[in-house]
XYZ file of C-alpha atoms in Angstrom:
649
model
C 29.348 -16.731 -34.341
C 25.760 -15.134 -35.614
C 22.661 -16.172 -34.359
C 21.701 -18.085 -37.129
C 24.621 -20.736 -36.597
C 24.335 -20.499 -32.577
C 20.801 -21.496 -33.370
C 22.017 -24.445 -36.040
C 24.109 -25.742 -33.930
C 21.851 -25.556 -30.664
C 19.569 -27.669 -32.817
C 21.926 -30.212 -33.663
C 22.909 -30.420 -29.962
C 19.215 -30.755 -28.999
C 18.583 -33.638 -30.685
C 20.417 -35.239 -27.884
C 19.027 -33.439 -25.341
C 16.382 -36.471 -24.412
C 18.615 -37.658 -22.295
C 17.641 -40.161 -19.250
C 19.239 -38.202 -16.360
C 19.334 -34.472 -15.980
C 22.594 -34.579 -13.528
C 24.994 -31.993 -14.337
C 27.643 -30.966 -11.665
C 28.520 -27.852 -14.141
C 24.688 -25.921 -12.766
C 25.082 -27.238 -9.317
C 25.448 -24.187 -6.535
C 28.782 -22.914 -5.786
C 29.700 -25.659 -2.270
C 31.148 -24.163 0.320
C 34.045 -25.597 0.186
C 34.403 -24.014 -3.542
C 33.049 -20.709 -1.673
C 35.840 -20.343 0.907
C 37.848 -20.874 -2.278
C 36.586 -17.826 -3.896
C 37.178 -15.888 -0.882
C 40.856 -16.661 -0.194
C 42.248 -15.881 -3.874
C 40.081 -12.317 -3.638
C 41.170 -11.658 -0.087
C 44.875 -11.979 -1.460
C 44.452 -9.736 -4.804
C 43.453 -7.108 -2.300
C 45.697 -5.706 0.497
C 44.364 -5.897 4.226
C 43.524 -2.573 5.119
C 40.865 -2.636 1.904
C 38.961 -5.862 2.602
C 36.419 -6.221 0.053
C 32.842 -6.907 0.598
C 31.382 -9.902 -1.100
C 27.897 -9.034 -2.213
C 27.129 -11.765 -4.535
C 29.310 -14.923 -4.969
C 27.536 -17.051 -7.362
C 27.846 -19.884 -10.241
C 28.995 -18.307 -13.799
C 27.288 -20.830 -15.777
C 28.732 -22.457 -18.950
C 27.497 -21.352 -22.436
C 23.959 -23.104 -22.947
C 25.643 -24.558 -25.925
C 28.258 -26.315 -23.471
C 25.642 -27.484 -21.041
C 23.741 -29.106 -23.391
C 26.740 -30.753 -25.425
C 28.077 -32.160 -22.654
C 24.862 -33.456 -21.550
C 24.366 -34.946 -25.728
C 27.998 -36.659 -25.165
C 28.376 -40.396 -24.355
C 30.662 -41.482 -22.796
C 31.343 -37.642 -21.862
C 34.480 -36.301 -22.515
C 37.483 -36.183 -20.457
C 37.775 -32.548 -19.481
C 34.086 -31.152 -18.489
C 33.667 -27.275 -18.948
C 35.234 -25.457 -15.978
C 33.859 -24.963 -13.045
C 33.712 -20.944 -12.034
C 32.361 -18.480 -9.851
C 30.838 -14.691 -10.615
C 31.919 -12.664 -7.773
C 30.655 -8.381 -7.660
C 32.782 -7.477 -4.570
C 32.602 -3.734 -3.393
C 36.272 -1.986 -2.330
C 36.938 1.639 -1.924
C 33.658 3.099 -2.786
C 33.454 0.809 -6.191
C 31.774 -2.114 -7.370
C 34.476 -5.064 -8.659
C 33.239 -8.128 -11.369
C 35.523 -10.506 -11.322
C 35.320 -14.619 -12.542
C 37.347 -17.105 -10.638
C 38.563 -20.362 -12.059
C 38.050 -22.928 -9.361
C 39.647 -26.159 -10.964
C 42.699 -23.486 -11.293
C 42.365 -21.376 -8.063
C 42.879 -18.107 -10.291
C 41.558 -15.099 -11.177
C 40.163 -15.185 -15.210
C 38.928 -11.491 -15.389
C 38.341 -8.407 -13.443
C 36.894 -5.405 -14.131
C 35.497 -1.923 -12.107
C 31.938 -1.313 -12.651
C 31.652 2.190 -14.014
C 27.768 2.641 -14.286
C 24.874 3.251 -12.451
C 22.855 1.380 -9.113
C 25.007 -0.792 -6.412
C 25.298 -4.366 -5.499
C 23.104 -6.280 -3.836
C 23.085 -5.705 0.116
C 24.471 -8.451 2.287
C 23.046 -9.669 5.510
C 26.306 -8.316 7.264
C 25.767 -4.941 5.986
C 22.521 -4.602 6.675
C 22.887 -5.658 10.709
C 25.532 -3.327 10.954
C 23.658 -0.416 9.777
C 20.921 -1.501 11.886
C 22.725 -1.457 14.915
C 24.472 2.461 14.681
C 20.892 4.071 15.865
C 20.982 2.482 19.007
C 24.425 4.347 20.337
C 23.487 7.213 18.404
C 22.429 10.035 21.201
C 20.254 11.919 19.059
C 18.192 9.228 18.510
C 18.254 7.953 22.057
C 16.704 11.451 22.780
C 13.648 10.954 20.249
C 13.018 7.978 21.967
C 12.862 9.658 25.686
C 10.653 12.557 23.999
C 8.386 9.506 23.270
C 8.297 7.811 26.860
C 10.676 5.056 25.785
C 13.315 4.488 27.759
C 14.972 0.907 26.979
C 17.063 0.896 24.119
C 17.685 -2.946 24.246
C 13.800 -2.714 22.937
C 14.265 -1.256 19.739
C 14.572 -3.297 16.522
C 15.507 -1.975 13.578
C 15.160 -2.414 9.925
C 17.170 -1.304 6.718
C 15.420 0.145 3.253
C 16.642 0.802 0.276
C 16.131 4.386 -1.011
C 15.603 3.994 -4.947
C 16.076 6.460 -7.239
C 14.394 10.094 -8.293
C 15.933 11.714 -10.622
C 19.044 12.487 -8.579
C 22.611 13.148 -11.154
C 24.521 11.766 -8.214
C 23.683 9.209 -5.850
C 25.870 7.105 -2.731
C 24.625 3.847 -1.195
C 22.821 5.235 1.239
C 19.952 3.439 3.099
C 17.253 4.648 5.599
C 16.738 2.869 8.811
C 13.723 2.952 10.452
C 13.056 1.490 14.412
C 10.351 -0.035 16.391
C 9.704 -0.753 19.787
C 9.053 -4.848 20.962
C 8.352 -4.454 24.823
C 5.327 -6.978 25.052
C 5.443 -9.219 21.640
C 7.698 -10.525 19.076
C 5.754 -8.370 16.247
C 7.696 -5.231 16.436
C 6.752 -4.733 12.962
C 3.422 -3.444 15.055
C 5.174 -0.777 16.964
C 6.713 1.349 14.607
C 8.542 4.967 16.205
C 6.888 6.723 13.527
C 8.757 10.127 12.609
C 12.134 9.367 13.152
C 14.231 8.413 10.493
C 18.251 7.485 9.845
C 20.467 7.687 7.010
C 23.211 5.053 6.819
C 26.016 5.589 4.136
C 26.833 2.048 3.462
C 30.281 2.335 2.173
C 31.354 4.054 5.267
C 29.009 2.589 7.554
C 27.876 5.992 9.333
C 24.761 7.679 10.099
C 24.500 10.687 7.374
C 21.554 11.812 8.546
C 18.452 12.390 10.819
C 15.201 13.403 11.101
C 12.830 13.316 13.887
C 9.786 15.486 12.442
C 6.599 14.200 14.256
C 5.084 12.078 17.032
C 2.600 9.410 16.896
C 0.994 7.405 19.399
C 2.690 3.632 19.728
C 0.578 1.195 18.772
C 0.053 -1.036 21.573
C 1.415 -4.479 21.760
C -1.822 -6.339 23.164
C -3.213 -8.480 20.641
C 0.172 -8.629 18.191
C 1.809 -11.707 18.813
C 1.605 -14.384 16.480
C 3.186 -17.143 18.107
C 1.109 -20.978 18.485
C 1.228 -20.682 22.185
C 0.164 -16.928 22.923
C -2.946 -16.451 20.817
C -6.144 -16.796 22.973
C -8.568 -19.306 22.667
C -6.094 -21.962 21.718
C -5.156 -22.619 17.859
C -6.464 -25.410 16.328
C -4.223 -28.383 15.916
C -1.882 -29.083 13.285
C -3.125 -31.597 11.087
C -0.719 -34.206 10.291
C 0.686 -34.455 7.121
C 1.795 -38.102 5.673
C 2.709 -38.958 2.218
C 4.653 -41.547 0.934
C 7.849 -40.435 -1.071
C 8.365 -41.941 -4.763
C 11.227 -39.837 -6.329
C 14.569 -40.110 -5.957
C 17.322 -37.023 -5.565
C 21.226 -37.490 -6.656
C 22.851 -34.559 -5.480
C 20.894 -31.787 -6.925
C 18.797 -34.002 -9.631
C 15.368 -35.008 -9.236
C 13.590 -38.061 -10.412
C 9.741 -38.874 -10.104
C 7.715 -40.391 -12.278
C 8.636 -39.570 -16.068
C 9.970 -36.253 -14.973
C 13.760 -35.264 -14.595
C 14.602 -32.260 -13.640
C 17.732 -30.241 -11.528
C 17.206 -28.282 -8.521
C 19.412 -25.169 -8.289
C 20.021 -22.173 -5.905
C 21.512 -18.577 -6.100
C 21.750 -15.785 -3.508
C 19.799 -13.442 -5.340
C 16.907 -15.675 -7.186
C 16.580 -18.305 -4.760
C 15.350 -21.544 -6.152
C 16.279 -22.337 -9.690
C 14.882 -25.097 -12.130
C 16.665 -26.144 -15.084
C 16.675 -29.315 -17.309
C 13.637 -30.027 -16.572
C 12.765 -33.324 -19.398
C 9.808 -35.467 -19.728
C 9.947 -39.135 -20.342
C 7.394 -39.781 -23.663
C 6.618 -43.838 -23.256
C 5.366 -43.201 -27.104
C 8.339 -42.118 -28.099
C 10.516 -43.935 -25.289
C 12.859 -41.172 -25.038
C 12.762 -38.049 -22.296
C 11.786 -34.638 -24.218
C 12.881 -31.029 -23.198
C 10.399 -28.889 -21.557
C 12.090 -25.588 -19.768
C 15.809 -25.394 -19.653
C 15.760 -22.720 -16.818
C 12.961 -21.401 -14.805
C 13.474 -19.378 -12.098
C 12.131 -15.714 -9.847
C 14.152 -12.829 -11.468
C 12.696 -9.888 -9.619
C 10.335 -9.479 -6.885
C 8.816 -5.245 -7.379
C 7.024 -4.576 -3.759
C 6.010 -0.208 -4.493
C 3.915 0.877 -1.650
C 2.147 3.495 -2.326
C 2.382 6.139 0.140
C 4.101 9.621 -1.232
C 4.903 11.135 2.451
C 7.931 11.713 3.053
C 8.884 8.535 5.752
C 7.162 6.808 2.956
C 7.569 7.879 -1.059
C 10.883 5.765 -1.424
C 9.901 2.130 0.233
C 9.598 1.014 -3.742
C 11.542 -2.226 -3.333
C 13.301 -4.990 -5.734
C 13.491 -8.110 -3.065
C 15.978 -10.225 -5.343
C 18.163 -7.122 -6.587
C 18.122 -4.873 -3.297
C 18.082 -7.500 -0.779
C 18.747 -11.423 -2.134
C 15.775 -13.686 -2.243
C 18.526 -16.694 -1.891
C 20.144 -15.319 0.978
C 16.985 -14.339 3.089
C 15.546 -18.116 2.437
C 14.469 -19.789 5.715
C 15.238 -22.880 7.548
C 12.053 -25.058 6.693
C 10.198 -27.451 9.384
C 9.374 -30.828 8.655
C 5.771 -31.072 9.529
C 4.616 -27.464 9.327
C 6.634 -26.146 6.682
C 6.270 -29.294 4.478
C 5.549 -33.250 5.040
C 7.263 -34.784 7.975
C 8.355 -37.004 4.558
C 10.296 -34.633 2.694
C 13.148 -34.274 1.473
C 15.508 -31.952 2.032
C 18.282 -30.182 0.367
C 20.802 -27.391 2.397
C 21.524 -24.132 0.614
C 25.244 -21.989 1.329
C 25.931 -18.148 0.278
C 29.191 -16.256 0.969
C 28.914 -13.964 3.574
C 29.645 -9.846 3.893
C 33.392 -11.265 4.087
C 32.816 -14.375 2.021
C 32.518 -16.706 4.387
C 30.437 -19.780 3.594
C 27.209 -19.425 5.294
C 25.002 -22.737 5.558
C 21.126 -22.674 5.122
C 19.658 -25.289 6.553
C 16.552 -27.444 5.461
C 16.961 -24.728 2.639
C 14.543 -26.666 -0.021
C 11.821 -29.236 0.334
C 10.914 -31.441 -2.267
C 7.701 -33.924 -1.821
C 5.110 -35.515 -3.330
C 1.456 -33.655 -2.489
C -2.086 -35.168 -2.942
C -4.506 -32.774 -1.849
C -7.388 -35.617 -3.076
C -7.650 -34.038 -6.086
C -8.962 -35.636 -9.611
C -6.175 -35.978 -12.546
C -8.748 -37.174 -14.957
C -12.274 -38.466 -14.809
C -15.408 -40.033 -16.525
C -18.782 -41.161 -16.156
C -20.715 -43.154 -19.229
C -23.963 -43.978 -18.028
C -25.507 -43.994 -21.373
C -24.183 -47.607 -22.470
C -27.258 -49.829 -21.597
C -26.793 -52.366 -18.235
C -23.839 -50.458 -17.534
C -22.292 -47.898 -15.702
C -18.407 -46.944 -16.657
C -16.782 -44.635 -13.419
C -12.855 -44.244 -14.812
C -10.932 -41.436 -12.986
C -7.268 -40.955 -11.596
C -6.228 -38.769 -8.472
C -3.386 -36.642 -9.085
C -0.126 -36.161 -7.002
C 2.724 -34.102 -8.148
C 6.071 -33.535 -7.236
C 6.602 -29.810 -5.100
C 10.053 -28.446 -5.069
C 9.404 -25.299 -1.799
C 11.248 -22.458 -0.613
C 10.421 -19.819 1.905
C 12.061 -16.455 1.578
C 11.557 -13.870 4.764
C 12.759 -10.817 3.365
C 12.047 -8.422 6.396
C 8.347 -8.176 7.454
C 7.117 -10.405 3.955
C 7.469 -14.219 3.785
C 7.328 -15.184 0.479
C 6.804 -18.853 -0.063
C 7.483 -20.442 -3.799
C 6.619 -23.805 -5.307
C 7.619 -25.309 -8.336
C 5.136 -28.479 -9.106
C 5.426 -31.150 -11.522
C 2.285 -33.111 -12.773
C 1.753 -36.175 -14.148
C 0.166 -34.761 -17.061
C 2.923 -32.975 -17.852
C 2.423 -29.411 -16.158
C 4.817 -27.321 -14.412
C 2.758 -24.776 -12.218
C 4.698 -21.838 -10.053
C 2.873 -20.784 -7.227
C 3.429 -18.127 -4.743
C 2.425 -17.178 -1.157
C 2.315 -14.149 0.814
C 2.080 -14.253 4.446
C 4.083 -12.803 7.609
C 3.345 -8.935 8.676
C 2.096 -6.206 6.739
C 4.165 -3.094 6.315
C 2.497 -0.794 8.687
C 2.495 2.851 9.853
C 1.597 4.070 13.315
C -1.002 6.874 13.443
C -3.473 8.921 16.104
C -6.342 7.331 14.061
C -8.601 4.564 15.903
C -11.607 4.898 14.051
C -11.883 5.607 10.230
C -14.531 8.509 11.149
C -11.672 10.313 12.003
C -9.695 10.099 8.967
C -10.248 13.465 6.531
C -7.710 12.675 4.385
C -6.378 9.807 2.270
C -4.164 7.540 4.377
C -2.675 5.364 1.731
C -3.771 2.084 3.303
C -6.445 0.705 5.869
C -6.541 1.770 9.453
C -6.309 -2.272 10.764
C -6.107 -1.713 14.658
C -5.936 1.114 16.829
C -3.364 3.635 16.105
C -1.661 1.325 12.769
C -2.476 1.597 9.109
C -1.325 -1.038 6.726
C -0.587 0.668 3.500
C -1.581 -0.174 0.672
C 1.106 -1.947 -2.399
C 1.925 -4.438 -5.296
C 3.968 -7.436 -5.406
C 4.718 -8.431 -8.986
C 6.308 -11.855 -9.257
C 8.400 -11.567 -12.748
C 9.630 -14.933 -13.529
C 12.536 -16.096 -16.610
C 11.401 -18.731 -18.690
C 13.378 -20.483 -21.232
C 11.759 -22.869 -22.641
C 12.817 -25.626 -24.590
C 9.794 -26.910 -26.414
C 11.098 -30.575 -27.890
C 14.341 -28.585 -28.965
C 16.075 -25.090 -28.687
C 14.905 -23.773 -31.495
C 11.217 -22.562 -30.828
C 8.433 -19.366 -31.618
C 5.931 -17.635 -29.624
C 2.291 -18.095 -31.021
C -0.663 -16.114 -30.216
C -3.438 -17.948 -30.309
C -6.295 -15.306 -30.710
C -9.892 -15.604 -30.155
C -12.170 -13.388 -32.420
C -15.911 -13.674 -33.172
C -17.129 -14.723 -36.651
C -20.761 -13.748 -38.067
C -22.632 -16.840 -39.404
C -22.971 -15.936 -43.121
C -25.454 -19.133 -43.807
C -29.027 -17.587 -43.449
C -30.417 -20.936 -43.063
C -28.707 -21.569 -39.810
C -30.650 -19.815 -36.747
C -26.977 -19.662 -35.093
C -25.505 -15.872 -35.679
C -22.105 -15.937 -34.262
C -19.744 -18.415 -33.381
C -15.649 -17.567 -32.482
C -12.193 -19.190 -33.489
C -8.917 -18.941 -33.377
C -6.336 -17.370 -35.387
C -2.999 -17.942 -34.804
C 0.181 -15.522 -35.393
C 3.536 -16.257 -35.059
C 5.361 -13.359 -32.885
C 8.346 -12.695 -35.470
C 10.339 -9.669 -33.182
C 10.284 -8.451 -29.471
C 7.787 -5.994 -30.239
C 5.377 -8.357 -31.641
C 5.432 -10.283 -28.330
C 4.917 -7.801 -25.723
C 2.049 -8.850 -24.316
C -0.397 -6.880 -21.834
C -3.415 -9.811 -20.520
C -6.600 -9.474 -20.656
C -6.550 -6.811 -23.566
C -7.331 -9.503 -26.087
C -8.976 -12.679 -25.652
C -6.017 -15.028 -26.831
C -3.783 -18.116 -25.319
C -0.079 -17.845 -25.404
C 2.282 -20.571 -26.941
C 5.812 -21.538 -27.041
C 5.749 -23.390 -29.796
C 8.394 -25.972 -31.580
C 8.065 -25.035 -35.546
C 9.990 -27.579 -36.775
C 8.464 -30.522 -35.371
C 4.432 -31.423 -35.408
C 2.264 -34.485 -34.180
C 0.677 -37.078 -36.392
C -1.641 -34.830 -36.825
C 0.024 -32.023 -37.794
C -0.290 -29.765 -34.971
C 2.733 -27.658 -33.930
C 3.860 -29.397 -30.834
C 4.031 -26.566 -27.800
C 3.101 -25.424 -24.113
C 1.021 -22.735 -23.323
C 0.787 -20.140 -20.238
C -1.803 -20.589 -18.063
C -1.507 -17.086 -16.514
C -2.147 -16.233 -12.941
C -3.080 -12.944 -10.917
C -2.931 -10.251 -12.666
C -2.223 -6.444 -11.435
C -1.275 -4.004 -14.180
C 1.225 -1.232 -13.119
C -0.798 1.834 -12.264
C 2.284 4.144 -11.553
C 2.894 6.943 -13.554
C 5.639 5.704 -17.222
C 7.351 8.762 -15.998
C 7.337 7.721 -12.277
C 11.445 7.069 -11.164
C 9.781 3.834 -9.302
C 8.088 2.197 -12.511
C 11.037 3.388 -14.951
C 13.126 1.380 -12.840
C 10.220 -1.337 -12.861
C 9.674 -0.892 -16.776
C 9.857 -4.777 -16.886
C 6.282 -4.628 -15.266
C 4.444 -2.436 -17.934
C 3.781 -5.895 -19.916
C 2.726 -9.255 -18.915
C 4.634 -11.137 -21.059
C 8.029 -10.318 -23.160
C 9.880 -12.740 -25.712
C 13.394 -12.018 -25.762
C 16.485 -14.085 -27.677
C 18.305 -15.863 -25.011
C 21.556 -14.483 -24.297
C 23.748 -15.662 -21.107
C 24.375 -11.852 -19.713
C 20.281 -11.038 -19.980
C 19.482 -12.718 -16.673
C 18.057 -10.160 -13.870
C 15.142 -7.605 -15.766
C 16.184 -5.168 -13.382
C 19.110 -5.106 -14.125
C 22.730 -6.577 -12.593
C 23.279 -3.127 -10.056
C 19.647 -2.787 -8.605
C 20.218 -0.667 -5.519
C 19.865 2.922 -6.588
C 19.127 2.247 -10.098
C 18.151 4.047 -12.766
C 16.078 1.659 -15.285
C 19.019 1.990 -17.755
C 19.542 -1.866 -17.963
C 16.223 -3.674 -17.633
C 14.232 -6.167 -19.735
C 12.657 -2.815 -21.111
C 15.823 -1.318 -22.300
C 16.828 -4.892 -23.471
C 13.751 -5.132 -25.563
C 14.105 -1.833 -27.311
C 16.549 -3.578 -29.739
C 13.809 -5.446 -31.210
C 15.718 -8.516 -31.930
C 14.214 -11.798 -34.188
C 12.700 -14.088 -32.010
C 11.368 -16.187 -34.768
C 12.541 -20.215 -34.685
C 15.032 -19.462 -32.453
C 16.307 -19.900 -28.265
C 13.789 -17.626 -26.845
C 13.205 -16.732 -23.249
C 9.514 -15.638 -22.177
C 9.488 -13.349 -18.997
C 6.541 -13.369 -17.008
C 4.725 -11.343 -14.558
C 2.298 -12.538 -12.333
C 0.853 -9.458 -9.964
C -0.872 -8.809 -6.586
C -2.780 -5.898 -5.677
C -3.064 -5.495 -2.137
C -5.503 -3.145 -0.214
C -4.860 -4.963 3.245
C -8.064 -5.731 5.272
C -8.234 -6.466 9.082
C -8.047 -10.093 8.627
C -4.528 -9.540 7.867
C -3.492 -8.271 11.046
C -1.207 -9.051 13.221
C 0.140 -11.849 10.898
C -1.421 -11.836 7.202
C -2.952 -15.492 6.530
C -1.732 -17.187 3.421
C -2.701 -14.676 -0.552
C -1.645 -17.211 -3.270
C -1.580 -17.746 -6.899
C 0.258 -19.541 -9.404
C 0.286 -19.845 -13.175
C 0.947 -23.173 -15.308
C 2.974 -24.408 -18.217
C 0.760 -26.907 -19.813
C 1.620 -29.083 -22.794
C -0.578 -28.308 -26.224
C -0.016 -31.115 -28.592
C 2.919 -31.639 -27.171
C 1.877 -35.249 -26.919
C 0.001 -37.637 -29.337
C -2.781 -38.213 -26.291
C -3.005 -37.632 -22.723
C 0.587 -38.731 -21.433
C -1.093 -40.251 -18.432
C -2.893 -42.692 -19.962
């Protein structure tokens, strides 16, 4: 089928795709009942002395086309499209795809990845390696050389190693320790110096290097916890709201928005179906098909040795889904929320049950919707204004020293705003330094307590957007912004600026870098306008922004390419899902959003996907030590003549 009838026949489908509910068992999460399924018809393809590790067991979605047919059909047909499960399982040194049919408890398709990076890293793999340092005598002797004697002190973490330029590469990790004795935030206490090389595959220490010593940073003054911290924290305010939405499995209702709440082991939360109910035209409308994190790039940028490599890809080295938290009702969200359980297969594929995974609640923070005063109208004075509460769908991910907490909110108005939060403990380095008169040389970060720099790093957010403006079938827009001389000399006004519009017709023509031209951004609907004749749409609202700064020839940013715009358009297509790429671990940049792009596909009136980055810069301060206090930002999908009038009204 070419593009041109996919996109036909999308349309046709689309027209039904205002439909009152947005429940669809086929994009619910894999259960785990359908997740010990998966792991007893692999265990049996593969004989018992070559167990296979499961490092991602997820949902392989239906064709788009599918989904949204069987959403259009009423009543809907007998036989639903099947239910089935993407599993990458690693055996023998190599990395195996293979699609299970659960309705048939078979195996559809298998095949040996032959390219380059590795799988994801599960949480059983990564405590393993963890644990090897502390029986490992050489080790055990760097920590004597540094006064420490009590092994069952040490705490170790796993990093990823990236990729430099190397022809051959094995999943190797580094592991480097610290030293709790006196707080919980042995992130403080790094052993500085020492560092261990896990091979993965064979789970054994490779290699070791003990090259310096540091002084400890001390542990006085680290701990985070409500009930060491002297004076006494504040109290917790309490948080009350009362709930109005309604949740059927994994669908959300609340107000005129329906919408589906999904999860996967490496993105985390995502959003899909997401429809608006248009009293005007008393039907719901499409707004964003699927929204969801695809990659989280953390470089830190300090070239030492201990240091050059700690580049990281959260969702495609480590799992965003599978390092989500337990939330708390009251402190992590309303003591009236809702809340929905997560599961991911485990190192052996066992089901593994997050609990309190996602919170969903409604959140007025007493802020105004819309408002007016008209005090002009004699003997009277007109005061009209709404407050606004939305709908927030939260997740927490604690991927080793970050927690990363992500809402998706829903307005009455008919925005969708992402917002992220950094908090937890700052990647830090121990060092001789106490005062920054001492320091003659860069240190790549901020010296933010005696003996411990926090070094300096990005986080860039990119997120997968496919929109469905009204229909399937839709074009990026630039709006631009450019200055016009007044040619009338009998006006005193010189200038004055508008907006010219183009219509992105290729990839190329939508690779966007912000703030380089004053413009808005639309996803627009061609084929449909308002009464008065506008092209209906929603625009970006962009966030932070922090440009790459790395090197285009840098290993880090080639495998981070997806970062050197803002914003891409790309033609939707089922396998272009992760823009780093489906192997992550040891990659080398040959399948990301960049290489997709290069093909410079037509994007023009047809089922486009916009990837966004939103970026921090972070030069860490004091203030962020021991435990860094909430950095957010968040970006919004507002509707441009998407509606005759304000929806609210």
């Amino acid at each position: 089928m070419d593009a041109t009838m996919k996109v036909t026949l999308l349309s046709i489908v689309v027209l039904f795709w205002s439909f009152a509910e947005c429940s669809d068992p086929h994009l619910d999460p894999l259960t785990p009942s359908e997740i010990s399924r998966v792991q007893t018809i692999i265990q049996n393809e593969y004989p018992t002395n070559h167990k296979p590790t499961f490092n991602y067991v997820g949902l392989e979605e239906p064709d788009k086309l599918k989904i949204l047919s069987w959403q259009s059909s009423n009543p809907k047909p007998s036989s639903p499209p099947p239910r089935r499960a993407f599993v990458i399982v690693r055996s023998q040194k190599q990395s195996h795809e293979i699609i299970v049919d659960l309705s048939k408890r078979s195996i559809v398709s298998t095949k040996v990845y032959q390219g380059n990076g590795y799988p994801t890293l599960t949480l059983g793999e990564i405590e393993e390696a963890t644990q090897l340092p502390l029986t490992y005598e050489p080790f055990k002797k760097s920590l004597r050389k540094r006064g420490l004697d009590d092994v069952s002190q040490v705490q170790c973490i796993a990093f990823t190693l990236g990729w430099f330029g190397e022809a051959n590469t094995r999943r190797i990790v580094s592991i480097k320790c610290h030293y709790r004795n006196g707080t919980v935030n042995f992130h403080a206490r790094p052993v500085e110096g020492v560092e261990i090389f896990v091979d993965v595959d064979d789970m054994k220490i490779v290699g070791y290097n003990d090259r310096y010593v540091v002084a400890l940073p001390k542990a006085e003054g680290t701990d985070y916890r409500a009930s060491k911290p002297k004076p006494p924290s504040a109290p917790k305010p309490k948080q009350d709201h009362g709930p109005g939405f309604t949740i059927d499995g994994h669908s959300v209702s609340w107000g005129r928005w329906n919408f589906h709440v999904g999860y996967d082991s490496r993105a985390g939360a995502i959003i899909s179906l997401a429809s608006y109910y248009d009293v005007q035209k008393q039907k719901h409308r499409p707004v964003l098909y699927k929204g969801f994190i695809s990659e989280l790039f953390v470089p830190y940028q300090d070239p030492t040795e201990e240091w050059y490599y700690k580049t990281f890809f959260d969702s495609g080295e480590y799992g965003l889904g599978q390092f989500m938290s337990s939330l708390q009702p009251s402190i992590d969200c309303p003591s009236d929320a809702s809340f929905i359980d997560a599961y991911y297969a485990s190192s052996d594929g066992t089901p593994v049950e997050i609990p309190k995974a996602f919170c969903i609640f409604e959140k007025y923070a007493g802020d105004i919707m819309w408002r007016h005063t008209e005090a002009s109208i004699p003997n009277e004075l007109i005061t009209e204004t709404r407050s606004e509460k939305t709908l927030v769908v939260r997740t927490v991910s604690t991927v080793a020293n970050y927690d990363y907490i992500t809402d998706w909110e829903f307005t009455p108005s008919g925005s969708i705003k992402a917002m992220v939060g950094l908090t937890g403990i700052l990647a830090l380095k121990a060092t001789n330094y106490t005062n920054t008169e001492e320091i003659k040389k860069d240190i790549y970060g901020t010296l933010v307590a005696d003996n411990t720099i926090a070094v300096s790093h990005d986080h860039y957010f990119t997120y997968s957007l496919d929109l469905d403006v009204d229909g399937v079938a839709n074009s990026f827009m630039k709006s631009n912004f450019e200055t016009v001389r007044v040619k009338d000399r009998n006006i005193p006004r010189k200038s004055y600026w508008t907006v010219v519009s183009e219509t992105a017709k290729t990839e190329a023509d939508a690779r966007i870098k912000l703030g380089s031209k004053p413009s808005e951004l639309l996803v627009v609907n061609p084929n449909k306008k308002t009464k008065q004749g506008n092209k209906i749409g929603y625009r970006l609202l962009p966030g932070p922004m922090a440009q790459p700064l790395l090197l285009g020839d840098d290993p880090p940013q080639i495998r981070g390419a997806f970062t050197n715009y803002d914003v891409w358009v790309t033609p939707y297509n089922k396998s272009e899902k992760w823009v780093s790429g489906l192997y992550v671990d040891r990659s080398r940049g040959d399948d990301t959003l960049a290489v997709w792009s290069e093909r410079n596909r037509n994007i023009e009136n047809r089922d486009i996907v916009m990837w966004y980055t939103m970026g921090f810069r972070h030069v860490p301060c004091q203030e962020d030590f021991p435990v860094m206090p909430n950095l957010s930002g968040s970006f919004e999908l507002r509707p441009t003549n998407f509606f005759e009038s304000n929806p609210y009204l």
